[in-house]
CSV table of C-alpha atoms and ligand atoms in Angstrom, one decimal:
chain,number,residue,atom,x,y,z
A,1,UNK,CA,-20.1,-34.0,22.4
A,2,UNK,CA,-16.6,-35.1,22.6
A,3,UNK,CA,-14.7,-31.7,23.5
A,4,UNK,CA,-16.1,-28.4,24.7
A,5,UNK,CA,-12.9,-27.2,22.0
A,6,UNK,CA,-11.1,-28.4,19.3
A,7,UNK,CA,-7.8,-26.5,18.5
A,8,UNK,CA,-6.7,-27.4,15.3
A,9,UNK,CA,-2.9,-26.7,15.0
A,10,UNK,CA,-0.1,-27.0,17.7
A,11,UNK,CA,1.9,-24.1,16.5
A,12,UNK,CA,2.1,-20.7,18.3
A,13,UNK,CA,-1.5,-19.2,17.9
A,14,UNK,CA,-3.1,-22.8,19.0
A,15,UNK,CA,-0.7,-23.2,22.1
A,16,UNK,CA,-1.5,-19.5,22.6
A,17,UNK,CA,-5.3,-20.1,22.6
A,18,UNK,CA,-5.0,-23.0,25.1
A,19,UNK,CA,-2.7,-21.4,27.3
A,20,UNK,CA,-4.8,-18.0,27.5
A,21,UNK,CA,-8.1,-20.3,27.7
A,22,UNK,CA,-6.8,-22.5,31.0
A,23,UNK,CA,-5.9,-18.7,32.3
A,24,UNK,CA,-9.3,-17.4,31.6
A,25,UNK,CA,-11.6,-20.6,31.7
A,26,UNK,CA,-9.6,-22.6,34.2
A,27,UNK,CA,-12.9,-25.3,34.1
A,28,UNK,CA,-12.9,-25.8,30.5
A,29,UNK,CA,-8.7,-27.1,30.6
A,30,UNK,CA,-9.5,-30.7,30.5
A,31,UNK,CA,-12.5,-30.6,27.7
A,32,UNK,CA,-9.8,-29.1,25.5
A,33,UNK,CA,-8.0,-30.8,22.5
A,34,UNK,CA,-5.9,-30.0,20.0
A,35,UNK,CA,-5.2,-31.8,16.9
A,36,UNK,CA,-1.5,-31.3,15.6
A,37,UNK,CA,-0.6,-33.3,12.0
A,38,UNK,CA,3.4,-33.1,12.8
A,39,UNK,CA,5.2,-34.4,16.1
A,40,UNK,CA,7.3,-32.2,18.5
A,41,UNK,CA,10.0,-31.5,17.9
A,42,UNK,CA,8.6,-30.3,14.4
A,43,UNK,CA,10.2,-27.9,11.4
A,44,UNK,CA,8.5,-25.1,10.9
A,45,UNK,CA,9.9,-22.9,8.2
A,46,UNK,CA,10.7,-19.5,10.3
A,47,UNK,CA,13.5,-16.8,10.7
A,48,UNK,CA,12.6,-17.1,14.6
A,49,UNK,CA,12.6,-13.4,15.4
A,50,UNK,CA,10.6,-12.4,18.6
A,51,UNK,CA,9.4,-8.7,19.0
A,52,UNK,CA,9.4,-7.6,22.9
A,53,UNK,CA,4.9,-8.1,22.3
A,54,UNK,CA,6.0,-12.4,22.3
A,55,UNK,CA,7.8,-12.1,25.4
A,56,UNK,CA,5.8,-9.6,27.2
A,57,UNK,CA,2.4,-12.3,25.9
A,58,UNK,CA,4.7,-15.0,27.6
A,59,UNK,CA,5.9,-13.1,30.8
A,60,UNK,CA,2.2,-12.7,31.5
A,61,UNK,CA,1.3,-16.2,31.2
A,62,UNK,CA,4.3,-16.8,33.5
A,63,UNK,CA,6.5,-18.4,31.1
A,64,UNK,CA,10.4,-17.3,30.6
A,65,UNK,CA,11.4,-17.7,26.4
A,66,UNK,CA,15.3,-17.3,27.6
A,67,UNK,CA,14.7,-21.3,28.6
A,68,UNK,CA,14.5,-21.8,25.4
A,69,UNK,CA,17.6,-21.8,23.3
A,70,UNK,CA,18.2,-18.1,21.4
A,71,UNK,CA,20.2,-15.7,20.6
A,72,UNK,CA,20.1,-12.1,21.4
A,73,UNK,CA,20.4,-8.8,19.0
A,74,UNK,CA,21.1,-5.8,20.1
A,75,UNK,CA,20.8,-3.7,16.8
A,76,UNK,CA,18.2,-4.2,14.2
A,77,UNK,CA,19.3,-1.9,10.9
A,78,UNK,CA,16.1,-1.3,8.3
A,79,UNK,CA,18.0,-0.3,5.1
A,80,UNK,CA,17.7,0.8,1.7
A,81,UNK,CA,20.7,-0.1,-0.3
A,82,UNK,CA,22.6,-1.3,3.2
A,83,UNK,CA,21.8,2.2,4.5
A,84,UNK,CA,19.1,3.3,7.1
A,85,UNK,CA,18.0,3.1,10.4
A,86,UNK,CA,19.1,1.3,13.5
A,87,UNK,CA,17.3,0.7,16.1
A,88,UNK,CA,18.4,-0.3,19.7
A,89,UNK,CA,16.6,-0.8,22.8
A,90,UNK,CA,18.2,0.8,25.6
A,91,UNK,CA,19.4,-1.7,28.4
A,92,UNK,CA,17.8,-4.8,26.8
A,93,UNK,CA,18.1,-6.7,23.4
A,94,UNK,CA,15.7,-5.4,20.3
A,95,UNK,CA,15.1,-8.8,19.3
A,96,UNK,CA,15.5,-12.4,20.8
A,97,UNK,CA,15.8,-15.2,17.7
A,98,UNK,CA,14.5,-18.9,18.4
A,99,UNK,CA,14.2,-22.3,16.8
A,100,UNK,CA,10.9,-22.5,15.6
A,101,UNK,CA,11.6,-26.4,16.3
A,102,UNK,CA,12.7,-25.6,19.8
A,103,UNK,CA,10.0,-22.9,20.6
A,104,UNK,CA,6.9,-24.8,19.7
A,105,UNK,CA,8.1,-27.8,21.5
A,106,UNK,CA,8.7,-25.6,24.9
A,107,UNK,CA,5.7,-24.0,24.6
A,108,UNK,CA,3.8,-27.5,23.6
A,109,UNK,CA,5.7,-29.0,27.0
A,110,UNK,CA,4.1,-25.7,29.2
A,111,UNK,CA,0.6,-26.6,27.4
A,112,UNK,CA,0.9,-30.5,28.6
A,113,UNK,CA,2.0,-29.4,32.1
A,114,UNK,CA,-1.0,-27.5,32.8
A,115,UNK,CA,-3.2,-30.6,31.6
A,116,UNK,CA,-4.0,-29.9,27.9
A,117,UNK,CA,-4.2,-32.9,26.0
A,118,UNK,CA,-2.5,-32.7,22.8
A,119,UNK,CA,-2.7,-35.6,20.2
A,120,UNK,CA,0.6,-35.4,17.6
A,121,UNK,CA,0.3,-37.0,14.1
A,122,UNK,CA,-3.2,-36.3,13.6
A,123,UNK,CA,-4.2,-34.7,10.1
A,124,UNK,CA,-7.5,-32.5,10.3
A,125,UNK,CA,-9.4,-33.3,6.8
A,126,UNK,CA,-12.4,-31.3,6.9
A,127,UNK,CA,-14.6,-29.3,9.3
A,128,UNK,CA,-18.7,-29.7,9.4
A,129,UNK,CA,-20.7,-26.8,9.7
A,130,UNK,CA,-22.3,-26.7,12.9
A,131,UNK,CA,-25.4,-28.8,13.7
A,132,UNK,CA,-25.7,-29.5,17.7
A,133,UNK,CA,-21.5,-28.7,18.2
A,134,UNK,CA,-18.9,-29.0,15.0
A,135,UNK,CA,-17.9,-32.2,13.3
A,136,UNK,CA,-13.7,-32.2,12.8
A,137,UNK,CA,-13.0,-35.5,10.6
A,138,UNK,CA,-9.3,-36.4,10.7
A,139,UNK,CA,-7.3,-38.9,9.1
A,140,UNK,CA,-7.8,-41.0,12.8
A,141,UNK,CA,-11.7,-40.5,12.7
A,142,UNK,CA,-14.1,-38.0,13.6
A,143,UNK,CA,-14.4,-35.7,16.8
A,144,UNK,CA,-17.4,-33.3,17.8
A,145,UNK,CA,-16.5,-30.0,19.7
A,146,UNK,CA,-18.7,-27.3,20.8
A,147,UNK,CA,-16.5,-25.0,19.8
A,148,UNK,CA,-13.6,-25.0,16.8
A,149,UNK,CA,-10.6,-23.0,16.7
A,150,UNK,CA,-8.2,-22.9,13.6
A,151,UNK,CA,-5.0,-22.4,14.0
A,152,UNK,CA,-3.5,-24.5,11.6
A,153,UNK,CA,-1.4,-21.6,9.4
A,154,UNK,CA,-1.3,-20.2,6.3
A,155,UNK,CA,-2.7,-22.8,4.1
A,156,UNK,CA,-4.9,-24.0,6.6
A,157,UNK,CA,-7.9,-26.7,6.0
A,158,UNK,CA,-10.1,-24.7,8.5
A,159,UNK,CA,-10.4,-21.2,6.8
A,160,UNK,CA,-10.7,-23.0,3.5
A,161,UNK,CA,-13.8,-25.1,4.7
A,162,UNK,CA,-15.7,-22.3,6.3
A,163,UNK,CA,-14.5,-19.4,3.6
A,164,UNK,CA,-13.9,-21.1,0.9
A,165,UNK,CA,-14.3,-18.3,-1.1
A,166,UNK,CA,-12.6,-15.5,0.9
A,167,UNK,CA,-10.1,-12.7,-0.7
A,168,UNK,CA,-6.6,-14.6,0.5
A,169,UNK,CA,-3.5,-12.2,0.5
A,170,UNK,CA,-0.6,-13.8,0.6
A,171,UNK,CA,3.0,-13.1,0.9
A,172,UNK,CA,5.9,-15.2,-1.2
A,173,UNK,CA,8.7,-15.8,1.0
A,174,UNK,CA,12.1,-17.6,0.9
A,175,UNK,CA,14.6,-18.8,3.6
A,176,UNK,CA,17.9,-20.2,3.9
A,177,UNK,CA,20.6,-21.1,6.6
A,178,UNK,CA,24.1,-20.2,6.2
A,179,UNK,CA,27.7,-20.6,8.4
A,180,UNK,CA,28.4,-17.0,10.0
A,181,UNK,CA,30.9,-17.1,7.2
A,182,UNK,CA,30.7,-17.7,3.8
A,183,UNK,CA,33.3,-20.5,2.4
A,184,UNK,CA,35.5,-18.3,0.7
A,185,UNK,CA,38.1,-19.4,-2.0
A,186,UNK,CA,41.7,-19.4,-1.0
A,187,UNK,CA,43.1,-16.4,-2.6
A,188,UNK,CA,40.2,-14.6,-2.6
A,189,UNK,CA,40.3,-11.3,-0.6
A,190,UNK,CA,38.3,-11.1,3.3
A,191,UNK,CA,34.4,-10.6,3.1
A,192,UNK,CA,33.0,-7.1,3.8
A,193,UNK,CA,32.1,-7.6,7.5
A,194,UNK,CA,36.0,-9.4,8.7
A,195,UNK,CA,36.2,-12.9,10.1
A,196,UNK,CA,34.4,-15.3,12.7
A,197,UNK,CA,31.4,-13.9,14.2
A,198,UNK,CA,29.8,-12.6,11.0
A,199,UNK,CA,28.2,-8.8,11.2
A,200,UNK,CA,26.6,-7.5,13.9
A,201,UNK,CA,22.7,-7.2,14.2
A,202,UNK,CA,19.6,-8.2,12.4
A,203,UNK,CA,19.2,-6.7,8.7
A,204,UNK,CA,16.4,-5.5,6.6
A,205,UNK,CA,17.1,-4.4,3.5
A,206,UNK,CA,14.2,-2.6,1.1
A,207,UNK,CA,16.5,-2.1,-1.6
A,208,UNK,CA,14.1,-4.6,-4.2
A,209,UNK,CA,11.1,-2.4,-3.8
A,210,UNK,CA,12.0,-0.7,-7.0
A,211,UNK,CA,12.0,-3.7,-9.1
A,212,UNK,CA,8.5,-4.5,-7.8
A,213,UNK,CA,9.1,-6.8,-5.2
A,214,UNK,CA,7.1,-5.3,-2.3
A,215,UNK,CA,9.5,-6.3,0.7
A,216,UNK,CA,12.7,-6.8,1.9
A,217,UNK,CA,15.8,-9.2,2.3
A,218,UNK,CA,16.4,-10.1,5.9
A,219,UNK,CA,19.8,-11.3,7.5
A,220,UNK,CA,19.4,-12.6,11.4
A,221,UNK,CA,21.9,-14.1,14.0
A,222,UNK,CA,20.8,-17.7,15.0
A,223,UNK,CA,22.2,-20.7,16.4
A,224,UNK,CA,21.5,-24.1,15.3
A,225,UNK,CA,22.0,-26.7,18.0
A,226,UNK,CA,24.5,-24.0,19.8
A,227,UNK,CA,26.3,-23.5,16.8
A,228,UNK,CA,25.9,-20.2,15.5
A,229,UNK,CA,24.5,-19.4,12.3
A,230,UNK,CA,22.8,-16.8,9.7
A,231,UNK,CA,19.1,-16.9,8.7
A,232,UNK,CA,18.8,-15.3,5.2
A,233,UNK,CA,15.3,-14.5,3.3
A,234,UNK,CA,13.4,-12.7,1.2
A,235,UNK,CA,9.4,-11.8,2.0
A,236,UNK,CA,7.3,-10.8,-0.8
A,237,UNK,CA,3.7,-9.2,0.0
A,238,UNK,CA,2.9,-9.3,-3.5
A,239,UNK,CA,1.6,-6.2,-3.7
A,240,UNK,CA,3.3,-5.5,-7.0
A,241,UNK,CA,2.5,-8.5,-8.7
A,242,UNK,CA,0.8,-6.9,-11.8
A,243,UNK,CA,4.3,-5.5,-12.4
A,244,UNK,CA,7.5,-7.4,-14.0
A,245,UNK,CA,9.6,-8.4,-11.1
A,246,UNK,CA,12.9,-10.7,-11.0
A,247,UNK,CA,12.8,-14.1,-9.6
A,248,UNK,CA,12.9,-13.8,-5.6
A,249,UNK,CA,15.7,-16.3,-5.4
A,250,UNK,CA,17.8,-14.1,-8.6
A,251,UNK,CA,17.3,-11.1,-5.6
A,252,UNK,CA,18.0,-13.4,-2.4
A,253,UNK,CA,21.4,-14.5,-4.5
A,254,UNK,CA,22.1,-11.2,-5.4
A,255,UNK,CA,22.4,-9.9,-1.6
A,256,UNK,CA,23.8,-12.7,-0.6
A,257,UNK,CA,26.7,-12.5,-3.0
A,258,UNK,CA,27.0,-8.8,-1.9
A,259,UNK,CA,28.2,-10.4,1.4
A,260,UNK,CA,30.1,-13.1,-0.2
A,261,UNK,CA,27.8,-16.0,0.0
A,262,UNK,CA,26.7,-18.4,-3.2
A,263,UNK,CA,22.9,-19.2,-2.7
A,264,UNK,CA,23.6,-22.2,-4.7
A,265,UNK,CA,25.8,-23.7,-1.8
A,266,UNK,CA,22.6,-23.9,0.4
A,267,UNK,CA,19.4,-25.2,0.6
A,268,UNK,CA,16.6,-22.9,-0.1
A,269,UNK,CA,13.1,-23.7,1.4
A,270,UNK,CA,10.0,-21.7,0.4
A,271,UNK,CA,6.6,-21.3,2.6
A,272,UNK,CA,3.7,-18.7,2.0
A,273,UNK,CA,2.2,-16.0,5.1
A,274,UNK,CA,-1.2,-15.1,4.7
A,275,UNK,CA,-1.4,-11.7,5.7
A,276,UNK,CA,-4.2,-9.3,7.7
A,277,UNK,CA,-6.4,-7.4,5.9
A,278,UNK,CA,-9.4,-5.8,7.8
A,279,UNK,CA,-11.8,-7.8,5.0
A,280,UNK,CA,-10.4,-11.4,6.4
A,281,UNK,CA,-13.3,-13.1,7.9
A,282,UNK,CA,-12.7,-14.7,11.2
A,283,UNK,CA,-15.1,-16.6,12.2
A,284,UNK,CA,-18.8,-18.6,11.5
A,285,UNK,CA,-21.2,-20.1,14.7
A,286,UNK,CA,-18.8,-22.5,16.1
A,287,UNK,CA,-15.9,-22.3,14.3
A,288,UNK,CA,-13.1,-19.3,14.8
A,289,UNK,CA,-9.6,-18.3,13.4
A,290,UNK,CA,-6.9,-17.4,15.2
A,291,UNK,CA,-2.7,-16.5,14.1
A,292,UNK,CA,-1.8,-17.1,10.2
A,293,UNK,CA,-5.0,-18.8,9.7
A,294,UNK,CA,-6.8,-15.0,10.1
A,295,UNK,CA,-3.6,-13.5,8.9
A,296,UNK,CA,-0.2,-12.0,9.9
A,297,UNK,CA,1.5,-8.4,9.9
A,298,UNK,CA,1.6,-7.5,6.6
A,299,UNK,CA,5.0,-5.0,6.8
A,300,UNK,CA,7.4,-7.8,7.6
A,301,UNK,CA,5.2,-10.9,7.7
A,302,UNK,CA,6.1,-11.0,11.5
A,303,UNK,CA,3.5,-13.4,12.8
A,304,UNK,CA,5.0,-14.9,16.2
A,305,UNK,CA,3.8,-12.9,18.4
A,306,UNK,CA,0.6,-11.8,16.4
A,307,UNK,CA,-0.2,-15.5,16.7
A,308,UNK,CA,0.2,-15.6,20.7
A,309,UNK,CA,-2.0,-12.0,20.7
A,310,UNK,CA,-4.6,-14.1,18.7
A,311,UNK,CA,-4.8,-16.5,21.7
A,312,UNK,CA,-5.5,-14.0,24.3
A,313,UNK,CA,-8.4,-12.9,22.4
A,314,UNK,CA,-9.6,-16.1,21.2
A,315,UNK,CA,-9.9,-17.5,24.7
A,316,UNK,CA,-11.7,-14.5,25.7
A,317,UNK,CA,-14.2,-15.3,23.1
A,318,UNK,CA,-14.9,-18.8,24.2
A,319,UNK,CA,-15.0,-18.1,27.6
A,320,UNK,CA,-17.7,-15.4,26.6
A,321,UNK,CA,-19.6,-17.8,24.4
A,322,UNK,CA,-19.9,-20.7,27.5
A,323,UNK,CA,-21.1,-18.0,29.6
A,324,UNK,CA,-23.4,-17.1,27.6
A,325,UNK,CA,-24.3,-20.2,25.7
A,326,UNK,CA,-23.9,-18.4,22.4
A,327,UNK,CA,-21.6,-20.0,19.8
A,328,UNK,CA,-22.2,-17.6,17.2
A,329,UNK,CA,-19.2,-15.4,17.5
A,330,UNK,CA,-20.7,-12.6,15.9
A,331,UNK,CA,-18.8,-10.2,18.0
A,332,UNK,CA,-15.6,-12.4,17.4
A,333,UNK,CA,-13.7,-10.0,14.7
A,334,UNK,CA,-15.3,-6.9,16.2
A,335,UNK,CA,-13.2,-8.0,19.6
A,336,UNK,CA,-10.0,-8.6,16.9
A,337,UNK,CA,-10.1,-5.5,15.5
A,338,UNK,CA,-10.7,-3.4,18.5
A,339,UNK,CA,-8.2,-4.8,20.4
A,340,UNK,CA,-4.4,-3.3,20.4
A,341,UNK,CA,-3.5,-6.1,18.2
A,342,UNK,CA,-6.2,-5.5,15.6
A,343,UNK,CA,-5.2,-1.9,16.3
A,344,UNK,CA,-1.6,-2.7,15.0
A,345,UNK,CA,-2.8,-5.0,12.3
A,346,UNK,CA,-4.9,-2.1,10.8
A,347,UNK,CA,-2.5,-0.1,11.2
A,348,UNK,CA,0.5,-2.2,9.4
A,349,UNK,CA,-1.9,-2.8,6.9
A,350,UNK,CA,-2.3,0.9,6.1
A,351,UNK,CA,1.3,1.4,6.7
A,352,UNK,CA,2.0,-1.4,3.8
A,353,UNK,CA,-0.3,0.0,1.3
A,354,UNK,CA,1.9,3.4,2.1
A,355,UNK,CA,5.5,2.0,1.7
A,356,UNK,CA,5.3,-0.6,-0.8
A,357,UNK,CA,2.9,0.6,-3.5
A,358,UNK,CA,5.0,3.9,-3.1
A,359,UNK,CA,8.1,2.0,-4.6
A,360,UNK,CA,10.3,4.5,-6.4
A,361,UNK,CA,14.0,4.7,-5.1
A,362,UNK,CA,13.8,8.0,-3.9
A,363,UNK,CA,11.0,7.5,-1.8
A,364,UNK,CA,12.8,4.3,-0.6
A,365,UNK,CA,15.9,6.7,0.3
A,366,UNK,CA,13.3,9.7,2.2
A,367,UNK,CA,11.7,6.8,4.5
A,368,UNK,CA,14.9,4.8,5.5
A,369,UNK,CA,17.6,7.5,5.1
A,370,UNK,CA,16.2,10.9,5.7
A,371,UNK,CA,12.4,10.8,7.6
A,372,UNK,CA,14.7,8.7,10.4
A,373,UNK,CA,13.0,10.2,13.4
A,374,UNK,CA,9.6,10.0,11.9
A,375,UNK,CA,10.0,6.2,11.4
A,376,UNK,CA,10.9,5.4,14.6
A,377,UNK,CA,8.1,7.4,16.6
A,378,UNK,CA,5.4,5.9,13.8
A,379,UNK,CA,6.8,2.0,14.5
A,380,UNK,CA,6.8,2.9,18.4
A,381,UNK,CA,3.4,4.1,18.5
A,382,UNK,CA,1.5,1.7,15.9
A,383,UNK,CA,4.0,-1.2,15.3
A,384,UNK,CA,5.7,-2.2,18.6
A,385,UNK,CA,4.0,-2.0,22.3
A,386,UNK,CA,0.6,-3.4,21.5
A,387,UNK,CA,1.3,-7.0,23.7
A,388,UNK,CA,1.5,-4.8,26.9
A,389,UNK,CA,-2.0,-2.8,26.2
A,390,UNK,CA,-3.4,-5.9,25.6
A,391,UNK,CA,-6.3,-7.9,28.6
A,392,UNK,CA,-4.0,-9.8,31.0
A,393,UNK,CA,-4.9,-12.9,31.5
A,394,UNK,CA,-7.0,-13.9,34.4
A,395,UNK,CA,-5.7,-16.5,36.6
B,1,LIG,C1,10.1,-18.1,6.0
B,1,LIG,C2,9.4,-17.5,7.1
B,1,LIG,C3,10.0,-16.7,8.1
B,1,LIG,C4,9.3,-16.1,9.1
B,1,LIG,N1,10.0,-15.4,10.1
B,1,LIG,C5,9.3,-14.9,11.1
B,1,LIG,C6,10.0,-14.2,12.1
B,1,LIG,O1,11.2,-14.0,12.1
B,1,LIG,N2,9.2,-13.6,13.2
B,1,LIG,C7,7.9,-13.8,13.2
B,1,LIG,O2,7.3,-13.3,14.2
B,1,LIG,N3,7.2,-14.5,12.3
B,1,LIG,C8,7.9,-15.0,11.3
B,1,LIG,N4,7.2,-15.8,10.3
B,1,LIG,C9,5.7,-15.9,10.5
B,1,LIG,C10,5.4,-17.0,11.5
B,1,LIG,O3,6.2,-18.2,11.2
B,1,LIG,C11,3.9,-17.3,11.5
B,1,LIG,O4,3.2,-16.1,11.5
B,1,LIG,C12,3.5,-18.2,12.7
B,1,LIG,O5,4.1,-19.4,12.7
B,1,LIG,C13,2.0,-18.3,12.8
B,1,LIG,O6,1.7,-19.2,13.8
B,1,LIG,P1,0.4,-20.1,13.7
B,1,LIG,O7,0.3,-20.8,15.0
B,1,LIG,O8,-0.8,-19.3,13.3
B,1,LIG,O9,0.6,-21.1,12.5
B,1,LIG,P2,1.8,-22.2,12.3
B,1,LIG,O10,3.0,-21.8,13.1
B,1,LIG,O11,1.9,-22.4,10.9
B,1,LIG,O12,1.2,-23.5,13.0
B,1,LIG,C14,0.1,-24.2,12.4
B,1,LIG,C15,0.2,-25.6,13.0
B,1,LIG,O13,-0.9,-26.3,12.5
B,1,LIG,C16,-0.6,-27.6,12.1
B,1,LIG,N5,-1.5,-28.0,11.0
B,1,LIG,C17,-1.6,-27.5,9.8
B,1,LIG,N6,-2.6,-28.1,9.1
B,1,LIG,C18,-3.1,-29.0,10.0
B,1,LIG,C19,-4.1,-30.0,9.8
B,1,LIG,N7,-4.9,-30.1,8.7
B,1,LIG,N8,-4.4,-30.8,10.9
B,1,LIG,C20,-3.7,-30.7,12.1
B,1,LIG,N9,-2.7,-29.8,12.2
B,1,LIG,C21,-2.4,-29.0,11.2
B,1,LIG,C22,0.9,-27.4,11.6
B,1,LIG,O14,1.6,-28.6,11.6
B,1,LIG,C23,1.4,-26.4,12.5
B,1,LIG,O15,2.0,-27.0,13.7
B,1,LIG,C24,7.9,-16.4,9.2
B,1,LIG,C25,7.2,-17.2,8.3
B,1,LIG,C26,8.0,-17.7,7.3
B,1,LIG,C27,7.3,-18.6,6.3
């Protein structure tokens, strides 16, 4: 056997897992691997938001995100027709935005400071079925692990070699990176939100649920190497794809125009999110999933710190398993779902099947507009303040 484990993917959820694993199975740090196909600093197509659950996962491993380049928002507005709810956090910012670039390096530096081996530019091909430990054949030969973790994303080779016939729900989702301020031309009269630092806050707007598309546009604060910036998209569950919908980019434009930005004057990028359902298989002897690879919240497609929740309880697991000698995992999605993040993953899931099937405009208008109050307790108690509930890990 080369490695007691293989982590396949260097993003948040495989950090995560090694991180939480030399925490929890301090013995196993330097039998651990993981394979990552890109190099550090790497693009990874994300809006960067962090709920308070990231930072609270990283306080806990004793790591500080504020070393990592950001920018704070104090107000996040959920709309419907640039109406709604705002939320702020008393005495502390609601969300923190990173470079996805910049954040999985940091966190990639933490991992190789605590011993980890990571090996960068190595393409995982296919995964073996267990016989005697778990053959992983990459593009720079083969390695043999006791133990497998996949936490290579969305489209993921692992999940497609051990479920290769799973359900997959997947959200469509589009991105793109604009000045503060659109280029106006001379002549023309001011944009809705005045000059220089563009509008205040983090946006979600609902308002294409009644045409079918089952999710929102999103306007952040970010700053690309200091400068500041705006991170547009649009995320699409699919949930109403048996119904006529526009094009996401026609709705993305039409937004963005509101706010006088041309899409056409910037590049768009596209990337899929596999989302959690509680029928997502997780795991086979040997071999389990953790972050996109499983899936991520299905409301907003926030995954970040959903992926470092994974970790926690992936480590767990494994630690469990070499304890025992038992590499089945057959308690592996049980632990998931019972856990306060599979608690919040449920219940997003329910909450999804509630808020997007149910897409008529004056329903739209009651949740955002008028059922204010309601919202807010609902997201506090089954959307935000699961990272704190969650095992510490053991040191
Ligand atoms: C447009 C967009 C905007 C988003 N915005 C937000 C947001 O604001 N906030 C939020 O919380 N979430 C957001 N998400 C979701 C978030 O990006 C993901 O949920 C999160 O990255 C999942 O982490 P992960 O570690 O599971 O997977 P990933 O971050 O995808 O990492 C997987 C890693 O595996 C590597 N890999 C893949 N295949 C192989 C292979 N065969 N061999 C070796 N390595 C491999 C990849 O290079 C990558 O480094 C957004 C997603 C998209 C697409």
């Amino acid at each position: 056997m080369d490695h007691d484990v293989v982590i396949i993917g260097g993003g948040p959820s495989g950090l995560s897992t090694a991180l939480h694993l030399q925490r929890t199975a301090p013995h196993l740090s330097t039998r651990i691997l993981i394979l990552e196909k890109a190099r550090y600093p790497r693009l990874k197509l994300c809006a960067g938001g962090l709920s308070l659950d990231a930072e609270i996962i990283l306080q806990r491993l004793g790591l500080d995100v504020s070393e990592v380049p950001h920018v704070d928002v104090e107000n996040i507005h959920f709309d419907f027709e640039a109406k709604g709810l705002n939320i702020r956090i008393p005495k502390r910012h609601a969300l923190r935005v990173i470079r996805r670039d910049e954040f999985d390096n940091w966190l990639a530096q933490k991992v190789r400071g605590l011993g980890i081996e990571i090996r960068e530019g190595v393409t995982v091909k296919n995964i073996l079925p267990p016989k005697n430990g778990v053959l992983v054949e990459t593009d720079q030969g083969n390695f043999h692990a006791q133990v497998v973790v996949g936490a290579d994303g969305s489209n993921g080779v692992t999940r497609r070699c051990i479920f290769p016939n799973a359900p997959v729900y997947t959200a469509r989702v589009l991105e793109v990176i604009t000045p503060t301020d659109p280029h106006r031309p001379a002549g023309t009269s001011p944009n809705s939100y005045g000059f220089g630092g563009g509008r205040e806050g983090a946006f979600f707007d609902f308002f294409p649920v009644p045409n079918n598309i089952a999710g929102y546009v999103w306007d952040f604060p970010t700053q690309i190497k200091g400068e500041s910036m705006r991170c547009w998209g649009i995320y699409d569950t699919n949930l109403l794809s048996n119904e006529n919908r526009p094009q996401l980019k026609e709705t993305l434009a039409q937004e963005m125009e509101r706010h006088g930005f041309d899409l056409d004057d910037y590049e768009i990028k596209g990337h899929p999110i596999r989302w959690f359902s509680p029928d997502n298989p997780m795991s086979v002897p040997g071999v389990l999933l953790v972050g996109d690879a499983i899936g991520a919240d299905s409301i907003f497609g926030e995954g970040i710190s959903i992926a470092l929740g994974y970790g926690n309880l992936a480590a767990r697991a494994i630690k469990d398993a070499f304890q025992r000698n038992d590499f089945s995992f057959r308690k592996y999605k049980t632990r998931v779902l019972m856990s306060p993040l599979g608690q919040t993953l449920i219940a997003r899931w329910f909450i999804t099947y509630i808020i997007y099937p149910l897409k008529w405009k004056w329903f739209q208008v009651l949740l955002w507009r008028i059922l204010k109050p309601i919202v807010i307790v609902v997201a506090w108690i089954f959307v935000l303040n699961w990272g704190r509930r969650m095992p510490q890990p053991q040191t």
